[in-house]
Amino acid sequence: AQTVTQSQPEMSVQEAETVTLSCTYDTSESDYYLFWYKQPPSRQMILVIRQEAYKQQNATENRFSVNFQKAAKSFSLKISDSQLGDAAMYFCAYRRGGANSKLTFGKGITLSVRP
Amino acid sequence: GAVVSQHPSRVICKSGTSVKIECRSLDFQATTMFWYRQFPKQSLMLMATSNEGSKATYEQGVEKDKFLINHASLTLSTLTVTSAHPEDSSFYICSVSGRGLTYEQYFGPGTRLTVT
């Protein structure tokens, strides 16, 4: 069975600084996808970034980037130039390849941003 | 991405009654919809996966007779909590997947259910 581990329950970052959120996963599949979702206080789940396992290049979306270490099964999220609006719960998620397969979520991490 | 709505956003019901939550995919044909439950400051727990026109697949430990799921069309899935009890109070979220969304799931805004 696939598992996703987020071992840090909380983190804090100073506004404008950089923070890295950690995630590890376990799978025997070769075809899979990894995601980071953001859940602000409104509780609306927002896709932040995705990574296809077959791609060696790390995904980047504006201030958000990932460090995907396939051999180590590690998938960390780096937030640069942190903003107050980045404060939220962040969930790492795994999905195996194939149409409409389900997501497996980590426990999440609460990120606070200090002004 | 897909736009997903849920109705109602909040509902309060009395113990023993049933409540229906709707999940609509507004601009996308959702061949698959997922229903999650989330307690405060916890992760999303998948309850069931529903494919349009067929019976839902429930996760282990989820009572299918208590949480009835219907996915009658490509744009609508419903979750009915039958004979609700206070312990069913939670935040329920749906998500959609399907043609054109090869990788992602897109989520509805959630429904807060309170059973008194």
mmCIF file of C-alpha atoms in Angstrom:
data_model
loop_
_atom_site.group_PDB
_atom_site.id
_atom_site.type_symbol
_atom_site.label_atom_id
_atom_site.label_comp_id
_atom_site.label_asym_id
_atom_site.label_seq_id
_atom_site.Cartn_x
_atom_site.Cartn_y
_atom_site.Cartn_z
ATOM 1 C CA ALA A 1 0.000 0.000 0.000
ATOM 2 C CA GLN A 2 1.109 3.514 -0.698
ATOM 3 C CA THR A 3 1.851 5.802 2.201
ATOM 4 C CA VAL A 4 2.644 9.500 2.435
ATOM 5 C CA THR A 5 4.465 10.882 5.458
ATOM 6 C CA GLN A 6 4.637 14.461 6.613
ATOM 7 C CA SER A 7 6.484 14.327 9.895
ATOM 8 C CA GLN A 8 6.403 18.024 10.805
ATOM 9 C CA PRO A 9 2.977 19.086 12.118
ATOM 10 C CA GLU A 10 3.793 22.794 12.177
ATOM 11 C CA MET A 11 6.263 25.264 10.751
ATOM 12 C CA SER A 12 6.694 28.989 10.893
ATOM 13 C CA VAL A 13 8.419 31.361 8.488
ATOM 14 C CA GLN A 14 9.150 35.060 8.461
ATOM 15 C CA GLU A 15 7.474 37.023 5.708
ATOM 16 C CA ALA A 16 9.702 37.288 2.601
ATOM 17 C CA GLU A 17 11.846 34.366 3.729
ATOM 18 C CA THR A 18 12.026 30.868 2.275
ATOM 19 C CA VAL A 19 10.621 27.734 3.849
ATOM 20 C CA THR A 20 10.776 24.073 2.896
ATOM 21 C CA LEU A 21 8.067 21.572 3.750
ATOM 22 C CA SER A 22 9.081 17.921 3.819
ATOM 23 C CA CYS A 23 7.286 14.875 2.488
ATOM 24 C CA THR A 24 8.281 11.271 1.931
ATOM 25 C CA TYR A 25 6.292 8.534 0.317
ATOM 26 C CA ASP A 26 6.432 4.838 -0.221
ATOM 27 C CA THR A 27 5.295 2.986 -3.311
ATOM 28 C CA SER A 28 6.231 0.058 -5.481
ATOM 29 C CA GLU A 29 4.678 1.660 -8.551
ATOM 30 C CA SER A 30 6.765 3.201 -11.315
ATOM 31 C CA ASP A 31 4.005 5.361 -12.755
ATOM 32 C CA TYR A 32 2.694 7.903 -10.289
ATOM 33 C CA TYR A 33 2.145 11.564 -9.577
ATOM 34 C CA LEU A 34 2.855 13.721 -6.567
ATOM 35 C CA PHE A 35 1.051 16.858 -5.492
ATOM 36 C CA TRP A 36 1.091 19.606 -2.934
ATOM 37 C CA TYR A 37 -2.307 20.993 -1.968
ATOM 38 C CA LYS A 38 -2.935 24.097 0.114
ATOM 39 C CA GLN A 39 -5.905 24.401 2.450
ATOM 40 C CA PRO A 40 -6.360 27.949 3.786
ATOM 41 C CA PRO A 41 -8.765 28.783 6.630
ATOM 42 C CA SER A 42 -11.640 28.755 4.120
ATOM 43 C CA ARG A 43 -10.898 24.999 3.819
ATOM 44 C CA GLN A 44 -11.002 25.105 0.021
ATOM 45 C CA MET A 45 -8.375 22.684 -1.284
ATOM 46 C CA ILE A 46 -6.114 24.381 -3.815
ATOM 47 C CA LEU A 47 -3.607 22.586 -6.028
ATOM 48 C CA VAL A 48 -0.214 24.206 -5.578
ATOM 49 C CA ILE A 49 2.041 22.075 -7.719
ATOM 50 C CA ARG A 50 2.301 18.629 -9.265
ATOM 51 C CA GLN A 51 5.162 16.390 -10.292
ATOM 52 C CA GLU A 52 5.081 13.459 -12.670
ATOM 53 C CA ALA A 53 7.348 10.656 -11.495
ATOM 54 C CA TYR A 54 8.759 10.068 -14.956
ATOM 55 C CA LYS A 55 10.023 13.635 -15.193
ATOM 56 C CA GLN A 56 13.484 14.297 -13.828
ATOM 57 C CA GLN A 57 13.072 18.032 -13.827
ATOM 58 C CA ASN A 58 11.662 19.514 -10.655
ATOM 59 C CA ALA A 59 8.334 21.290 -11.075
ATOM 60 C CA THR A 60 8.121 25.030 -10.501
ATOM 61 C CA GLU A 61 5.136 27.349 -10.218
ATOM 62 C CA ASN A 62 6.122 30.940 -9.552
ATOM 63 C CA ARG A 63 7.303 31.090 -5.902
ATOM 64 C CA PHE A 64 6.673 27.380 -5.369
ATOM 65 C CA SER A 65 9.102 24.677 -6.374
ATOM 66 C CA VAL A 66 9.703 21.076 -5.446
ATOM 67 C CA ASN A 67 12.763 18.976 -4.783
ATOM 68 C CA PHE A 68 11.832 15.566 -6.130
ATOM 69 C CA GLN A 69 14.269 12.846 -5.132
ATOM 70 C CA LYS A 70 12.836 9.714 -6.705
ATOM 71 C CA ALA A 71 15.358 7.235 -5.348
ATOM 72 C CA ALA A 72 14.936 8.572 -1.826
ATOM 73 C CA LYS A 73 11.146 8.866 -2.309
ATOM 74 C CA SER A 74 11.238 12.415 -1.100
ATOM 75 C CA PHE A 75 9.114 15.305 -2.359
ATOM 76 C CA SER A 76 9.652 18.592 -0.551
ATOM 77 C CA LEU A 77 8.005 21.922 -1.293
ATOM 78 C CA LYS A 78 9.963 25.163 -1.218
ATOM 79 C CA ILE A 79 8.098 28.428 -0.838
ATOM 80 C CA SER A 80 10.184 31.459 -1.700
ATOM 81 C CA ASP A 81 9.449 35.043 -0.685
ATOM 82 C CA SER A 82 6.780 33.860 1.755
ATOM 83 C CA GLN A 83 3.646 35.961 1.939
ATOM 84 C CA LEU A 84 0.990 36.279 4.620
ATOM 85 C CA GLY A 85 -1.450 34.591 2.255
ATOM 86 C CA ASP A 86 0.699 31.474 2.234
ATOM 87 C CA ALA A 87 -0.417 30.680 5.779
ATOM 88 C CA ALA A 88 -2.433 27.468 5.502
ATOM 89 C CA MET A 89 -2.334 23.722 5.930
ATOM 90 C CA TYR A 90 -0.304 22.030 3.229
ATOM 91 C CA PHE A 91 -0.897 18.450 2.207
ATOM 92 C CA CYS A 92 1.423 16.252 0.233
ATOM 93 C CA ALA A 93 -0.447 13.702 -1.885
ATOM 94 C CA TYR A 94 0.309 10.686 -4.053
ATOM 95 C CA ARG A 95 -1.623 9.204 -6.895
ATOM 96 C CA ARG A 96 -0.634 6.185 -8.920
ATOM 97 C CA GLY A 97 -0.903 6.261 -12.682
ATOM 98 C CA GLY A 98 -4.061 5.252 -14.468
ATOM 99 C CA ALA A 99 -7.324 7.005 -15.044
ATOM 100 C CA ASN A 100 -9.187 8.376 -12.062
ATOM 101 C CA SER A 101 -7.129 6.726 -9.362
ATOM 102 C CA LYS A 102 -7.487 8.010 -5.821
ATOM 103 C CA LEU A 103 -5.254 10.374 -3.898
ATOM 104 C CA THR A 104 -3.394 9.347 -0.767
ATOM 105 C CA PHE A 105 -2.737 12.297 1.522
ATOM 106 C CA GLY A 106 -0.168 12.937 4.189
ATOM 107 C CA LYS A 107 -1.271 14.242 7.588
ATOM 108 C CA GLY A 108 -0.558 17.806 6.578
ATOM 109 C CA ILE A 109 1.526 20.615 7.998
ATOM 110 C CA THR A 110 0.306 23.928 9.346
ATOM 111 C CA LEU A 111 2.376 26.800 8.041
ATOM 112 C CA SER A 112 2.244 30.148 9.763
ATOM 113 C CA VAL A 113 3.814 33.291 8.330
ATOM 114 C CA ARG A 114 5.141 35.946 10.705
ATOM 115 C CA PRO A 115 4.809 39.553 9.547
ATOM 116 C CA GLY B 1 -9.083 23.425 -13.905
ATOM 117 C CA ALA B 2 -12.571 22.252 -13.102
ATOM 118 C CA VAL B 3 -15.044 24.297 -11.090
ATOM 119 C CA VAL B 4 -16.780 22.260 -8.411
ATOM 120 C CA SER B 5 -19.645 23.359 -6.192
ATOM 121 C CA GLN B 6 -21.191 21.798 -3.125
ATOM 122 C CA HIS B 7 -24.565 22.428 -1.603
ATOM 123 C CA PRO B 8 -25.271 23.194 1.107
ATOM 124 C CA SER B 9 -22.138 24.806 2.495
ATOM 125 C CA ARG B 10 -23.405 24.344 6.035
ATOM 126 C CA VAL B 11 -26.184 22.210 7.425
ATOM 127 C CA ILE B 12 -27.475 21.514 10.903
ATOM 128 C CA CYS B 13 -29.751 18.557 11.410
ATOM 129 C CA LYS B 14 -31.242 16.686 14.313
ATOM 130 C CA SER B 15 -30.029 13.294 15.381
ATOM 131 C CA GLY B 16 -31.850 10.516 13.545
ATOM 132 C CA THR B 17 -32.637 12.496 10.426
ATOM 133 C CA SER B 18 -31.019 12.193 7.007
ATOM 134 C CA VAL B 19 -29.204 14.886 5.109
ATOM 135 C CA LYS B 20 -28.183 15.068 1.457
ATOM 136 C CA ILE B 21 -25.103 16.857 0.170
ATOM 137 C CA GLU B 22 -24.736 17.652 -3.519
ATOM 138 C CA CYS B 23 -21.517 17.900 -5.475
ATOM 139 C CA ARG B 24 -21.654 19.447 -8.926
ATOM 140 C CA SER B 25 -19.014 19.723 -11.597
ATOM 141 C CA LEU B 26 -19.954 22.982 -13.308
ATOM 142 C CA ASP B 27 -17.762 22.972 -16.382
ATOM 143 C CA PHE B 28 -16.387 19.484 -16.654
ATOM 144 C CA GLN B 29 -17.583 15.956 -17.260
ATOM 145 C CA ALA B 30 -16.633 14.180 -14.079
ATOM 146 C CA THR B 31 -16.465 10.488 -14.769
ATOM 147 C CA THR B 32 -15.234 9.944 -11.239
ATOM 148 C CA MET B 33 -16.069 11.773 -8.041
ATOM 149 C CA PHE B 34 -14.515 11.241 -4.648
ATOM 150 C CA TRP B 35 -15.997 11.922 -1.226
ATOM 151 C CA TYR B 36 -13.814 12.808 1.720
ATOM 152 C CA ARG B 37 -14.361 13.492 5.376
ATOM 153 C CA GLN B 38 -12.146 15.836 7.362
ATOM 154 C CA PHE B 39 -11.995 16.507 11.084
ATOM 155 C CA PRO B 40 -10.486 19.776 12.356
ATOM 156 C CA LYS B 41 -6.755 20.064 11.791
ATOM 157 C CA GLN B 42 -6.602 16.578 10.331
ATOM 158 C CA SER B 43 -6.051 15.207 6.866
ATOM 159 C CA LEU B 44 -8.696 14.252 4.350
ATOM 160 C CA MET B 45 -10.000 10.730 4.722
ATOM 161 C CA LEU B 46 -11.348 9.157 1.557
ATOM 162 C CA MET B 47 -14.789 7.691 2.119
ATOM 163 C CA ALA B 48 -15.712 6.443 -1.325
ATOM 164 C CA THR B 49 -15.100 6.670 -5.036
ATOM 165 C CA SER B 50 -18.037 6.945 -7.383
ATOM 166 C CA ASN B 51 -18.030 6.414 -11.105
ATOM 167 C CA GLU B 52 -20.853 7.772 -13.199
ATOM 168 C CA GLY B 53 -23.608 5.255 -13.656
ATOM 169 C CA SER B 54 -22.218 2.605 -11.329
ATOM 170 C CA LYS B 55 -22.147 1.784 -7.655
ATOM 171 C CA ALA B 56 -19.698 3.567 -5.422
ATOM 172 C CA THR B 57 -16.628 1.849 -4.046
ATOM 173 C CA TYR B 58 -16.332 2.418 -0.319
ATOM 174 C CA GLU B 59 -13.127 2.503 1.695
ATOM 175 C CA GLN B 60 -12.634 0.013 4.455
ATOM 176 C CA GLY B 61 -14.509 0.965 7.594
ATOM 177 C CA VAL B 62 -17.011 3.253 5.852
ATOM 178 C CA GLU B 63 -20.600 2.086 6.260
ATOM 179 C CA LYS B 64 -22.182 2.007 2.833
ATOM 180 C CA ASP B 65 -25.687 1.844 4.258
ATOM 181 C CA LYS B 66 -25.074 4.957 6.303
ATOM 182 C CA PHE B 67 -23.327 7.023 3.656
ATOM 183 C CA LEU B 68 -25.297 6.598 0.447
ATOM 184 C CA ILE B 69 -23.606 7.845 -2.666
ATOM 185 C CA ASN B 70 -25.275 8.368 -6.006
ATOM 186 C CA HIS B 71 -23.475 9.475 -9.162
ATOM 187 C CA ALA B 72 -26.303 9.644 -11.627
ATOM 188 C CA SER B 73 -24.746 11.986 -14.157
ATOM 189 C CA LEU B 74 -21.409 13.358 -15.273
ATOM 190 C CA THR B 75 -22.046 16.554 -13.369
ATOM 191 C CA LEU B 76 -23.733 15.503 -10.149
ATOM 192 C CA SER B 77 -22.965 13.212 -7.247
ATOM 193 C CA THR B 78 -24.820 13.147 -3.950
ATOM 194 C CA LEU B 79 -23.859 11.940 -0.500
ATOM 195 C CA THR B 80 -26.711 11.138 1.860
ATOM 196 C CA VAL B 81 -25.947 10.672 5.524
ATOM 197 C CA THR B 82 -28.748 8.494 6.838
ATOM 198 C CA SER B 83 -29.914 8.463 10.453
ATOM 199 C CA ALA B 84 -27.275 11.017 11.341
ATOM 200 C CA HIS B 85 -25.724 11.066 14.809
ATOM 201 C CA PRO B 86 -23.513 13.662 16.501
ATOM 202 C CA GLU B 87 -20.397 11.650 15.671
ATOM 203 C CA ASP B 88 -21.185 12.180 11.971
ATOM 204 C CA SER B 89 -20.583 15.888 12.451
ATOM 205 C CA SER B 90 -17.672 16.720 10.203
ATOM 206 C CA PHE B 91 -16.527 18.554 7.100
ATOM 207 C CA TYR B 92 -17.365 16.677 3.902
ATOM 208 C CA ILE B 93 -15.508 17.443 0.692
ATOM 209 C CA CYS B 94 -15.975 16.133 -2.824
ATOM 210 C CA SER B 95 -13.524 16.153 -5.689
ATOM 211 C CA VAL B 96 -13.765 15.384 -9.375
ATOM 212 C CA SER B 97 -11.618 13.642 -11.897
ATOM 213 C CA GLY B 98 -12.133 12.558 -15.456
ATOM 214 C CA ARG B 99 -11.610 13.252 -19.131
ATOM 215 C CA GLY B 100 -9.266 16.152 -19.645
ATOM 216 C CA LEU B 101 -7.941 16.047 -16.092
ATOM 217 C CA THR B 102 -5.339 13.379 -16.501
ATOM 218 C CA TYR B 103 -3.505 14.051 -13.288
ATOM 219 C CA GLU B 104 -5.335 16.289 -10.866
ATOM 220 C CA GLN B 105 -8.404 16.176 -8.760
ATOM 221 C CA TYR B 106 -10.287 19.407 -8.209
ATOM 222 C CA PHE B 107 -12.123 19.950 -4.986
ATOM 223 C CA GLY B 108 -15.422 21.429 -3.962
ATOM 224 C CA PRO B 109 -15.560 24.020 -1.170
ATOM 225 C CA GLY B 110 -16.847 21.496 1.358
ATOM 226 C CA THR B 111 -19.943 21.100 3.503
ATOM 227 C CA ARG B 112 -19.928 21.476 7.255
ATOM 228 C CA LEU B 113 -22.400 19.082 8.834
ATOM 229 C CA THR B 114 -23.458 19.524 12.437
ATOM 230 C CA VAL B 115 -25.738 16.940 13.999
ATOM 231 C CA THR B 116 -27.441 18.028 17.216
#
